[in-house]
PDB file of C-alpha atoms in Angstrom:
ATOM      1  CA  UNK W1011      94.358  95.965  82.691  1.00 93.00           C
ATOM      2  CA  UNK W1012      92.843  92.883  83.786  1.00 95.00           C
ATOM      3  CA  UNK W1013      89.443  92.178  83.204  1.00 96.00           C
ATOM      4  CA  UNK W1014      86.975  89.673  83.928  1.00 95.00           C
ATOM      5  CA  UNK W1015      84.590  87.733  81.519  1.00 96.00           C
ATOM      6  CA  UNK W1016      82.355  84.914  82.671  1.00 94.00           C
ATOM      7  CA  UNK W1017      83.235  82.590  80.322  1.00 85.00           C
ATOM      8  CA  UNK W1018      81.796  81.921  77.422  1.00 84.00           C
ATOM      9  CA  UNK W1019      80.305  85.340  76.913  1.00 90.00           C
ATOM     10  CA  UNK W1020      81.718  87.244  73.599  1.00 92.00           C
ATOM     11  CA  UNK W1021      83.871  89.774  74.426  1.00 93.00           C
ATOM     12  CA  UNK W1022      81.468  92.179  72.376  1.00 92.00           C
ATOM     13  CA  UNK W1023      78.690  91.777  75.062  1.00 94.00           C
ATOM     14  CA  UNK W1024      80.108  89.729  77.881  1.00 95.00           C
ATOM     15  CA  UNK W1025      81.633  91.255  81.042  1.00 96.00           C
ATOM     16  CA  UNK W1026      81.907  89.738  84.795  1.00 96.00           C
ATOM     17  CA  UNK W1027      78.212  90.379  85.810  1.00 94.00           C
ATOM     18  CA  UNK W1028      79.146  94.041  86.965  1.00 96.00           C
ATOM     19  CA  UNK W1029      81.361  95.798  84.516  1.00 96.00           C
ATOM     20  CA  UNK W1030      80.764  95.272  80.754  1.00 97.00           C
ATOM     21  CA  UNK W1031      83.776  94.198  79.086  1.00 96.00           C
ATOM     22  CA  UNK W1032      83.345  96.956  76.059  1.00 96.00           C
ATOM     23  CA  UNK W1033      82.976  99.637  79.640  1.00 96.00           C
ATOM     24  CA  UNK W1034      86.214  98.073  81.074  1.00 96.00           C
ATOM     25  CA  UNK W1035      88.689  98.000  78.172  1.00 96.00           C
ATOM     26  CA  UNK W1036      90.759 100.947  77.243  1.00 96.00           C
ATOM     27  CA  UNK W1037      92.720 101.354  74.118  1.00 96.00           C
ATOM     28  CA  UNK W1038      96.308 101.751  74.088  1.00 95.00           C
ATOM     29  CA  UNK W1039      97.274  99.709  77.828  1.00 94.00           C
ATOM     30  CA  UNK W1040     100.081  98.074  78.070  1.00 93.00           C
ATOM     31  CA  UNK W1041      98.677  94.676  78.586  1.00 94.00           C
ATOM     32  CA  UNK W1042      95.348  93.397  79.043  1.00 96.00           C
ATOM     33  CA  UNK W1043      94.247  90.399  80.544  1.00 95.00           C
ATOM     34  CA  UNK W1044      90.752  88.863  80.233  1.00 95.00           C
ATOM     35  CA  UNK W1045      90.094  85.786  83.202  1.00 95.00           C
ATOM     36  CA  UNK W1046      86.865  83.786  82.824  1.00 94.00           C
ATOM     37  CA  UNK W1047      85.361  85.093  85.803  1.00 93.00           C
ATOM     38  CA  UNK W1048      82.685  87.324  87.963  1.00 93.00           C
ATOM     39  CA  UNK W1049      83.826  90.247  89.048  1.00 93.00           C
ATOM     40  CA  UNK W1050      85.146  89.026  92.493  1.00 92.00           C
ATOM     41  CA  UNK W1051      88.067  87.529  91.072  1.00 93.00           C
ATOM     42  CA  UNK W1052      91.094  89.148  92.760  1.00 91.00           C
ATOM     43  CA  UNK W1053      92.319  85.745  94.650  1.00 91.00           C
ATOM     44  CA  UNK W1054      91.885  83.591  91.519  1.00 94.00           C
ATOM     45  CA  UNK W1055      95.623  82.116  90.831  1.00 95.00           C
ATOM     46  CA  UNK W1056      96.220  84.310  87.069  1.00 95.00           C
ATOM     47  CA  UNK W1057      94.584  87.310  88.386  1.00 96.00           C
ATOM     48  CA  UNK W1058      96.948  87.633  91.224  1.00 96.00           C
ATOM     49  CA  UNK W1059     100.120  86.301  89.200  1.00 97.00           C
ATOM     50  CA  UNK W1060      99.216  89.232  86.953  1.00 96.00           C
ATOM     51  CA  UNK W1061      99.267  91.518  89.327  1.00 96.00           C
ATOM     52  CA  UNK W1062     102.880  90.544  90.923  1.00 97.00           C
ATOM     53  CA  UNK W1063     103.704  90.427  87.272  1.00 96.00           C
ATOM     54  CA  UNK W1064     103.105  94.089  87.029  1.00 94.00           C
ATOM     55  CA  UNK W1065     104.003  94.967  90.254  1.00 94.00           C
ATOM     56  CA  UNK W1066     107.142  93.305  89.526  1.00 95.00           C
ATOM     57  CA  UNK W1067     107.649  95.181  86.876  1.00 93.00           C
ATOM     58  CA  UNK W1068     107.088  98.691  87.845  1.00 92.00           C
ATOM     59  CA  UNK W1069     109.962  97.866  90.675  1.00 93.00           C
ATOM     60  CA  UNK W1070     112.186  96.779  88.324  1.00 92.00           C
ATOM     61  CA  UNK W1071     111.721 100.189  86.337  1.00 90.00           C
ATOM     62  CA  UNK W1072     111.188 102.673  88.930  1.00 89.00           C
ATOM     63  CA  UNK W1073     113.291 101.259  92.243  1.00 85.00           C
ATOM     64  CA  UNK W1074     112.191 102.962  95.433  1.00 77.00           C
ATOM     65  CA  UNK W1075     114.920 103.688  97.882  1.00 63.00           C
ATOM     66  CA  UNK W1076     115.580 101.666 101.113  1.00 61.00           C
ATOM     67  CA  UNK W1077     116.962 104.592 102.547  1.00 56.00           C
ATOM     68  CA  UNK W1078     114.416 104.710 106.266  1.00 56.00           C
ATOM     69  CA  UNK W1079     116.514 107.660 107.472  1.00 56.00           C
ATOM     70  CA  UNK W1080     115.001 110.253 105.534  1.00 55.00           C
ATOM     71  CA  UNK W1081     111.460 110.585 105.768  1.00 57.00           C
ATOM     72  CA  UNK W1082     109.367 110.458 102.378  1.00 57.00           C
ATOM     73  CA  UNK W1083     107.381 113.534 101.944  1.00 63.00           C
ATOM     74  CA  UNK W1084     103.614 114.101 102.396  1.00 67.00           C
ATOM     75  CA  UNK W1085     103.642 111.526 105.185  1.00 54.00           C
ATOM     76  CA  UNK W1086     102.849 112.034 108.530  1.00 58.00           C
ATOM     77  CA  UNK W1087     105.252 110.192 110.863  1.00 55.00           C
ATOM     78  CA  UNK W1088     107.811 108.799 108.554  1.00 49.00           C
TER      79      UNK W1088
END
């Protein structure tokens, strides 16, 4: 989960001008990351090293085949 906070804002009130921090956060994620920022903040530097973090991640613990002969299910022209 990563969520934005403008900064300075307590997490009890605060959020990133759209979403309400207390309205973003769910109990019992993996990780959670809170970034000082509005909630446009998908090109700032920790947001997106979070996300290849993650994506990273999920690769490493659920490989997807490079096998292009067979065609993967439910999808038109592969």
């Amino acid at each position: 989960s990563i969520i934005g906070v403008v900064d300075g804002e307590p997490l009890a009130t605060g959020g990133d001008g759209v979403v309400k921090y207390q309205s973003a956060h769910i109990d019992g994620v993996e990780s959670e990351l809170v970034v000082p920022y509005e909630h446009s903040m998908q090109a700032q530097p920790e947001v997106v090293a979070e996300v290849q973090r993650i994506l990273h991640r999920q690769l490493k613990e659920h490989p997807c085949s490079t096998d292009t002969a067979t065609p993967a299910p439910n999808r038109p022209g592969h």
